[in-house]
């Protein structure tokens, strides 16, 4: 069975199925023999470990999900060790809402299948185990967020962008931030490298921890990837939307973080509600509905929650913005 047929059978939309175009099943999903220990290494809670092991895709019992997991695992294997190309990376789509438990964990198995190769890559590059553990703990973190937001186990109901990059060696968590190795491309090809800064939802965005994280990344990537000299730090996030300054205190962590970046011009998305969904999912950690959110149901306990609702009630939208870190070259 090819992956596009499998994706159609389990209910992926036509648009979502385009993400699987060009992917091959090849030799199929190779599950490591020490899967349980590796799942624990990824920071997965005991409850989620047990449910993931029970939802292992089987080629005979779950041929569609086995095919999808195999194709995604093959993509990671193909790109192992490569920096993000200048054309970017399209994240893995969320699975259909009525997916089985096997479907909810299929992406997690695609990630885990490549963990042994990732560990070899990190060892070859001199990445310390503490960074490796923090990096792959994204799997446990996504599962915990998934259970919190959707009330269901797995990782499938949310799109996955960062975890596939972490498990192919393109993204590393160092302190408060994680950093994606990316090519800087111009019209005549690759012209250098940059690091993309991301902010995991792991607690307050302390400005000093942020500065220490960037400083550690500078020194670390010099050692690990000397052939990729870093020319800039870039961040794309809802956190950089300057409209937040209308609602948050000037000394808030978010505003202080914004002040460290020079914003690039806004390129309005085709869907004006795209940024609203991003803030709702990543900032508020709430389920994102297919249509307009029910603003009356959103808690109003924090400044960010109140800002989100007030802004949308005024007929406005939030935007993910891109910024260049100031004072670094």
CSV table of C-alpha atoms in Angstrom, one decimal:
chain,number,residue,atom,x,y,z
A,1,UNK,CA,0.0,0.0,0.0
A,2,UNK,CA,1.3,3.5,-0.8
A,3,UNK,CA,1.2,6.3,1.7
A,4,UNK,CA,-1.3,8.5,-0.1
A,5,UNK,CA,-3.8,5.6,-0.3
A,6,UNK,CA,-3.3,4.9,3.4
A,7,UNK,CA,-3.8,8.6,4.3
A,8,UNK,CA,-7.0,8.7,2.3
A,9,UNK,CA,-8.4,5.5,3.9
A,10,UNK,CA,-7.9,6.8,7.5
A,11,UNK,CA,-9.6,10.1,6.7
A,12,UNK,CA,-6.9,12.8,6.1
A,13,UNK,CA,-8.2,15.7,4.1
A,14,UNK,CA,-7.1,16.2,0.5
A,15,UNK,CA,-5.0,19.2,1.6
A,16,UNK,CA,-3.3,17.2,4.4
A,17,UNK,CA,-2.6,14.3,2.1
A,18,UNK,CA,-0.4,16.5,-0.1
A,19,UNK,CA,2.1,16.5,2.8
A,20,UNK,CA,2.8,12.8,2.1
A,21,UNK,CA,3.5,13.2,-1.6
A,22,UNK,CA,6.8,11.8,-2.6
A,23,UNK,CA,7.3,9.8,0.6
A,24,UNK,CA,8.3,6.1,0.3
A,25,UNK,CA,7.5,3.3,2.6
A,26,UNK,CA,10.7,1.5,1.6
A,27,UNK,CA,11.6,-1.3,4.1
A,28,UNK,CA,8.9,-0.2,6.5
A,29,UNK,CA,8.8,0.9,10.1
A,30,UNK,CA,11.8,-0.4,12.1
A,31,UNK,CA,11.0,-0.4,15.8
A,32,UNK,CA,14.1,-0.5,18.0
A,33,UNK,CA,14.4,-3.6,20.2
A,34,UNK,CA,14.8,-1.5,23.3
A,35,UNK,CA,11.8,0.7,22.5
A,36,UNK,CA,10.5,0.9,26.1
A,37,UNK,CA,13.9,2.2,27.4
A,38,UNK,CA,14.1,4.7,24.5
A,39,UNK,CA,10.6,6.0,25.2
A,40,UNK,CA,11.6,6.5,28.8
A,41,UNK,CA,14.8,8.3,27.6
A,42,UNK,CA,12.5,10.7,25.7
A,43,UNK,CA,10.9,11.9,29.0
A,44,UNK,CA,7.6,10.1,28.4
A,45,UNK,CA,5.5,9.6,31.5
A,46,UNK,CA,4.8,6.0,32.7
A,47,UNK,CA,1.1,6.3,31.7
A,48,UNK,CA,1.9,7.5,28.2
A,49,UNK,CA,4.8,4.9,27.9
A,50,UNK,CA,2.3,2.1,28.6
A,51,UNK,CA,-0.3,3.4,26.1
A,52,UNK,CA,2.3,4.0,23.4
A,53,UNK,CA,3.7,0.5,23.7
A,54,UNK,CA,0.1,-0.8,23.5
A,55,UNK,CA,-0.5,1.2,20.3
A,56,UNK,CA,2.5,0.0,18.3
A,57,UNK,CA,1.5,-0.1,14.6
A,58,UNK,CA,1.2,-3.6,13.2
A,59,UNK,CA,1.6,-4.2,9.5
A,60,UNK,CA,-1.2,-6.8,9.5
A,61,UNK,CA,-3.6,-5.3,12.0
A,62,UNK,CA,-3.1,-1.6,11.2
A,63,UNK,CA,-1.8,-1.5,7.6
A,64,UNK,CA,-2.7,2.1,7.0
A,65,UNK,CA,-1.1,3.6,10.1
A,66,UNK,CA,1.9,1.3,9.7
A,67,UNK,CA,2.3,2.7,6.2
A,68,UNK,CA,2.0,6.3,7.3
A,69,UNK,CA,4.4,5.8,10.2
A,70,UNK,CA,6.9,4.0,7.9
A,71,UNK,CA,6.8,6.9,5.4
A,72,UNK,CA,7.4,9.6,8.0
A,73,UNK,CA,10.1,7.6,9.6
A,74,UNK,CA,11.7,7.2,6.2
A,75,UNK,CA,11.6,11.0,5.7
A,76,UNK,CA,13.5,11.5,9.0
A,77,UNK,CA,16.1,8.8,8.0
A,78,UNK,CA,16.5,10.5,4.6
A,79,UNK,CA,17.2,13.9,6.1
A,80,UNK,CA,19.2,12.7,9.1
A,81,UNK,CA,22.0,15.3,10.0
A,82,UNK,CA,20.9,17.9,7.4
A,83,UNK,CA,20.2,21.5,8.3
A,84,UNK,CA,16.8,22.9,7.5
A,85,UNK,CA,16.8,24.0,3.8
A,86,UNK,CA,16.2,27.6,2.9
A,87,UNK,CA,12.9,26.5,1.5
A,88,UNK,CA,11.7,25.6,5.0
A,89,UNK,CA,10.0,22.6,6.4
A,90,UNK,CA,6.3,21.7,6.3
A,91,UNK,CA,5.2,20.1,9.5
A,92,UNK,CA,3.4,16.8,9.8
A,93,UNK,CA,-0.3,17.3,9.7
A,94,UNK,CA,-2.7,16.5,12.6
A,95,UNK,CA,-4.4,13.2,12.2
A,96,UNK,CA,-8.2,13.0,11.8
A,97,UNK,CA,-10.3,13.6,14.9
A,98,UNK,CA,-11.7,10.1,14.8
A,99,UNK,CA,-8.3,8.4,14.6
A,100,UNK,CA,-7.7,5.2,16.6
A,101,UNK,CA,-5.3,5.1,19.5
A,102,UNK,CA,-2.8,3.6,17.1
A,103,UNK,CA,-3.3,6.6,14.8
A,104,UNK,CA,-2.8,9.0,17.7
A,105,UNK,CA,0.6,7.5,18.4
A,106,UNK,CA,1.7,6.7,14.8
A,107,UNK,CA,3.8,9.9,14.6
A,108,UNK,CA,5.5,9.1,17.9
A,109,UNK,CA,6.6,5.7,16.5
A,110,UNK,CA,8.0,7.4,13.4
A,111,UNK,CA,10.1,9.6,15.6
A,112,UNK,CA,11.3,6.8,17.9
A,113,UNK,CA,12.3,4.6,15.0
A,114,UNK,CA,15.1,7.0,14.2
A,115,UNK,CA,16.3,7.6,17.8
A,116,UNK,CA,19.2,5.1,17.6
A,117,UNK,CA,20.6,6.9,14.5
A,118,UNK,CA,20.1,10.3,16.2
A,119,UNK,CA,22.1,9.1,19.2
A,120,UNK,CA,24.9,8.1,17.0
A,121,UNK,CA,24.9,11.4,15.2
A,122,UNK,CA,25.0,13.4,18.5
A,123,UNK,CA,27.8,11.2,19.7
A,124,UNK,CA,29.8,11.8,16.5
A,125,UNK,CA,29.3,15.6,16.8
A,126,UNK,CA,30.2,15.7,20.5
A,127,UNK,CA,26.8,16.7,21.8
A,128,UNK,CA,26.6,16.0,25.5
A,129,UNK,CA,24.0,13.6,26.8
A,130,UNK,CA,22.3,16.4,28.8
A,131,UNK,CA,21.5,18.3,25.6
A,132,UNK,CA,20.5,15.1,23.8
A,133,UNK,CA,18.0,14.2,26.6
A,134,UNK,CA,16.6,17.7,26.7
A,135,UNK,CA,16.2,17.7,22.9
A,136,UNK,CA,14.4,14.4,22.6
A,137,UNK,CA,12.3,15.1,25.7
A,138,UNK,CA,10.1,17.0,23.2
A,139,UNK,CA,8.3,13.7,22.7
A,140,UNK,CA,7.3,13.5,26.3
A,141,UNK,CA,6.4,17.2,26.4
A,142,UNK,CA,4.2,16.9,23.3
A,143,UNK,CA,2.4,13.9,24.8
A,144,UNK,CA,1.8,15.8,28.1
A,145,UNK,CA,0.5,18.8,26.2
A,146,UNK,CA,-1.7,16.6,23.9
A,147,UNK,CA,-3.3,15.0,26.9
A,148,UNK,CA,-3.8,18.3,28.6
A,149,UNK,CA,-5.3,20.0,25.6
A,150,UNK,CA,-7.3,17.2,24.1
A,151,UNK,CA,-7.9,14.9,27.0
A,152,UNK,CA,-6.6,12.0,24.9
A,153,UNK,CA,-3.2,10.2,24.7
A,154,UNK,CA,-0.8,10.4,21.8
A,155,UNK,CA,0.6,13.2,19.7
A,156,UNK,CA,-1.6,13.1,16.6
A,157,UNK,CA,-4.2,15.7,17.1
A,158,UNK,CA,-1.7,18.6,16.9
A,159,UNK,CA,0.6,19.4,13.9
A,160,UNK,CA,4.2,18.5,14.5
A,161,UNK,CA,6.9,20.8,13.4
A,162,UNK,CA,9.7,20.8,16.0
A,163,UNK,CA,9.8,17.1,16.9
A,164,UNK,CA,10.6,15.8,13.4
A,165,UNK,CA,13.5,18.3,13.2
A,166,UNK,CA,14.8,17.3,16.6
A,167,UNK,CA,14.8,13.6,15.7
A,168,UNK,CA,16.8,14.2,12.5
A,169,UNK,CA,19.5,16.3,14.2
A,170,UNK,CA,18.4,19.7,12.8
A,171,UNK,CA,17.1,21.1,16.1
A,172,UNK,CA,18.6,21.2,19.6
A,173,UNK,CA,17.3,22.3,23.0
A,174,UNK,CA,19.9,24.3,24.9
A,175,UNK,CA,18.7,25.9,28.1
A,176,UNK,CA,15.5,28.0,27.7
A,177,UNK,CA,15.4,27.8,23.9
A,178,UNK,CA,15.7,25.3,21.2
A,179,UNK,CA,17.6,26.2,18.0
A,180,UNK,CA,17.1,25.0,14.5
A,181,UNK,CA,20.1,24.8,12.1
A,182,UNK,CA,18.9,26.4,8.8
A,183,UNK,CA,20.5,27.3,5.5
A,184,UNK,CA,20.5,30.9,4.5
A,185,UNK,CA,19.6,30.9,0.8
A,186,UNK,CA,19.7,33.5,-1.9
A,187,UNK,CA,18.9,33.3,-5.5
A,188,UNK,CA,22.2,31.6,-6.4
A,189,UNK,CA,22.0,28.9,-3.7
A,190,UNK,CA,23.1,28.5,0.0
A,191,UNK,CA,25.0,31.5,1.2
A,192,UNK,CA,25.4,30.7,4.9
A,193,UNK,CA,23.7,29.4,8.0
A,194,UNK,CA,21.5,30.8,10.7
A,195,UNK,CA,19.9,29.5,13.9
A,196,UNK,CA,16.2,29.8,14.4
A,197,UNK,CA,15.2,30.4,18.0
A,198,UNK,CA,12.1,28.7,19.4
A,199,UNK,CA,10.6,29.0,22.9
A,200,UNK,CA,9.2,25.7,24.3
A,201,UNK,CA,6.2,26.2,26.5
A,202,UNK,CA,8.1,25.1,29.6
A,203,UNK,CA,7.6,28.0,31.9
A,204,UNK,CA,8.2,31.7,32.2
A,205,UNK,CA,10.3,33.4,29.5
A,206,UNK,CA,12.9,34.8,31.8
A,207,UNK,CA,15.1,37.3,29.9
A,208,UNK,CA,18.3,36.2,31.7
A,209,UNK,CA,17.7,32.5,30.9
A,210,UNK,CA,17.1,33.5,27.3
A,211,UNK,CA,20.4,35.4,27.0
A,212,UNK,CA,22.3,32.5,28.6
A,213,UNK,CA,20.6,30.1,26.2
A,214,UNK,CA,21.7,32.1,23.2
A,215,UNK,CA,25.2,32.5,24.5
A,216,UNK,CA,25.5,28.7,25.1
A,217,UNK,CA,24.2,28.0,21.6
A,218,UNK,CA,26.8,30.3,20.0
A,219,UNK,CA,29.6,28.3,21.6
A,220,UNK,CA,28.0,24.9,21.2
A,221,UNK,CA,27.3,25.1,17.5
A,222,UNK,CA,30.9,26.4,16.9
A,223,UNK,CA,32.1,23.0,18.3
A,224,UNK,CA,29.4,20.7,16.9
A,225,UNK,CA,29.1,22.2,13.4
A,226,UNK,CA,32.2,24.1,12.6
A,227,UNK,CA,31.4,23.8,8.9
A,228,UNK,CA,28.2,25.9,9.4
A,229,UNK,CA,29.3,29.3,10.7
A,230,UNK,CA,26.3,31.1,12.1
A,231,UNK,CA,25.5,34.5,10.5
A,232,UNK,CA,22.3,35.4,12.3
A,233,UNK,CA,19.7,34.4,14.9
A,234,UNK,CA,16.1,34.5,13.7
A,235,UNK,CA,12.8,34.0,15.6
A,236,UNK,CA,9.3,33.6,14.1
A,237,UNK,CA,6.6,33.5,16.8
A,238,UNK,CA,3.3,34.9,18.1
A,239,UNK,CA,5.5,36.2,20.9
A,240,UNK,CA,6.9,38.9,18.6
A,241,UNK,CA,3.5,40.4,17.6
A,242,UNK,CA,4.0,44.1,18.7
A,243,UNK,CA,0.2,44.3,19.3
A,244,UNK,CA,0.9,42.5,22.6
A,245,UNK,CA,2.4,45.8,23.9
A,246,UNK,CA,-1.1,47.2,23.9
A,247,UNK,CA,-2.1,44.8,26.6
A,248,UNK,CA,0.9,43.7,28.6
A,249,UNK,CA,3.1,45.6,31.0
A,250,UNK,CA,6.4,47.1,29.5
A,251,UNK,CA,8.4,45.1,32.0
A,252,UNK,CA,6.7,41.8,31.3
A,253,UNK,CA,8.9,38.9,30.1
A,254,UNK,CA,7.2,38.8,26.7
A,255,UNK,CA,7.7,42.5,26.0
A,256,UNK,CA,11.3,42.4,27.2
A,257,UNK,CA,11.9,39.5,24.8
A,258,UNK,CA,10.4,41.4,21.9
A,259,UNK,CA,12.7,44.3,22.5
A,260,UNK,CA,15.7,42.1,21.7
A,261,UNK,CA,14.7,41.7,18.1
A,262,UNK,CA,14.4,43.9,15.0
A,263,UNK,CA,11.1,43.0,13.3
A,264,UNK,CA,10.9,42.2,9.6
A,265,UNK,CA,7.9,43.6,7.6
A,266,UNK,CA,4.7,41.8,8.1
A,267,UNK,CA,3.6,39.6,5.3
A,268,UNK,CA,-0.1,39.1,5.9
A,269,UNK,CA,-1.1,35.4,5.7
A,270,UNK,CA,-3.7,34.1,3.3
A,271,UNK,CA,-5.8,33.2,6.3
A,272,UNK,CA,-6.1,36.2,8.6
A,273,UNK,CA,-7.0,33.9,11.5
A,274,UNK,CA,-3.8,31.8,11.2
A,275,UNK,CA,-2.0,33.8,14.0
A,276,UNK,CA,-5.1,33.6,16.2
A,277,UNK,CA,-4.9,29.8,16.1
A,278,UNK,CA,-1.2,29.8,16.7
A,279,UNK,CA,-1.5,32.0,19.8
A,280,UNK,CA,-4.5,30.0,21.1
A,281,UNK,CA,-2.6,26.7,20.6
A,282,UNK,CA,0.9,27.6,21.7
A,283,UNK,CA,0.3,30.6,24.0
A,284,UNK,CA,-2.9,29.6,25.7
A,285,UNK,CA,-2.5,25.9,25.2
A,286,UNK,CA,-6.1,25.4,24.3
A,287,UNK,CA,-7.7,23.2,21.6
A,288,UNK,CA,-8.1,25.1,18.3
A,289,UNK,CA,-11.6,24.7,16.8
A,290,UNK,CA,-12.2,24.3,13.1
A,291,UNK,CA,-14.1,27.6,13.0
A,292,UNK,CA,-14.1,30.7,15.1
A,293,UNK,CA,-13.2,30.2,18.8
A,294,UNK,CA,-15.9,30.5,21.5
A,295,UNK,CA,-14.5,33.5,23.2
A,296,UNK,CA,-16.9,33.1,26.2
A,297,UNK,CA,-15.3,29.8,27.0
A,298,UNK,CA,-11.7,31.0,27.3
A,299,UNK,CA,-10.5,31.6,30.8
A,300,UNK,CA,-9.7,35.2,31.8
A,301,UNK,CA,-7.2,34.5,34.6
A,302,UNK,CA,-4.1,35.9,32.9
A,303,UNK,CA,-3.1,39.0,31.0
A,304,UNK,CA,-2.5,37.0,27.9
A,305,UNK,CA,-5.9,35.3,28.0
A,306,UNK,CA,-7.6,38.6,28.5
A,307,UNK,CA,-5.6,40.2,25.7
A,308,UNK,CA,-6.5,37.4,23.3
A,309,UNK,CA,-10.2,37.7,23.9
A,310,UNK,CA,-10.3,41.5,23.9
A,311,UNK,CA,-8.3,41.7,20.7
A,312,UNK,CA,-10.6,39.3,18.8
A,313,UNK,CA,-13.7,41.0,20.2
A,314,UNK,CA,-12.5,44.2,18.6
A,315,UNK,CA,-12.5,42.5,15.2
A,316,UNK,CA,-8.7,42.3,15.0
A,317,UNK,CA,-6.2,39.5,14.5
A,318,UNK,CA,-2.9,38.3,16.0
A,319,UNK,CA,0.1,37.6,13.8
A,320,UNK,CA,3.2,35.5,14.0
A,321,UNK,CA,6.1,37.9,13.3
A,322,UNK,CA,9.7,37.3,12.3
A,323,UNK,CA,12.6,39.1,14.0
A,324,UNK,CA,16.4,39.3,13.8
A,325,UNK,CA,18.2,39.2,17.1
A,326,UNK,CA,19.8,42.6,17.8
A,327,UNK,CA,23.5,43.1,18.4
A,328,UNK,CA,24.7,39.8,17.1
A,329,UNK,CA,26.9,39.0,14.2
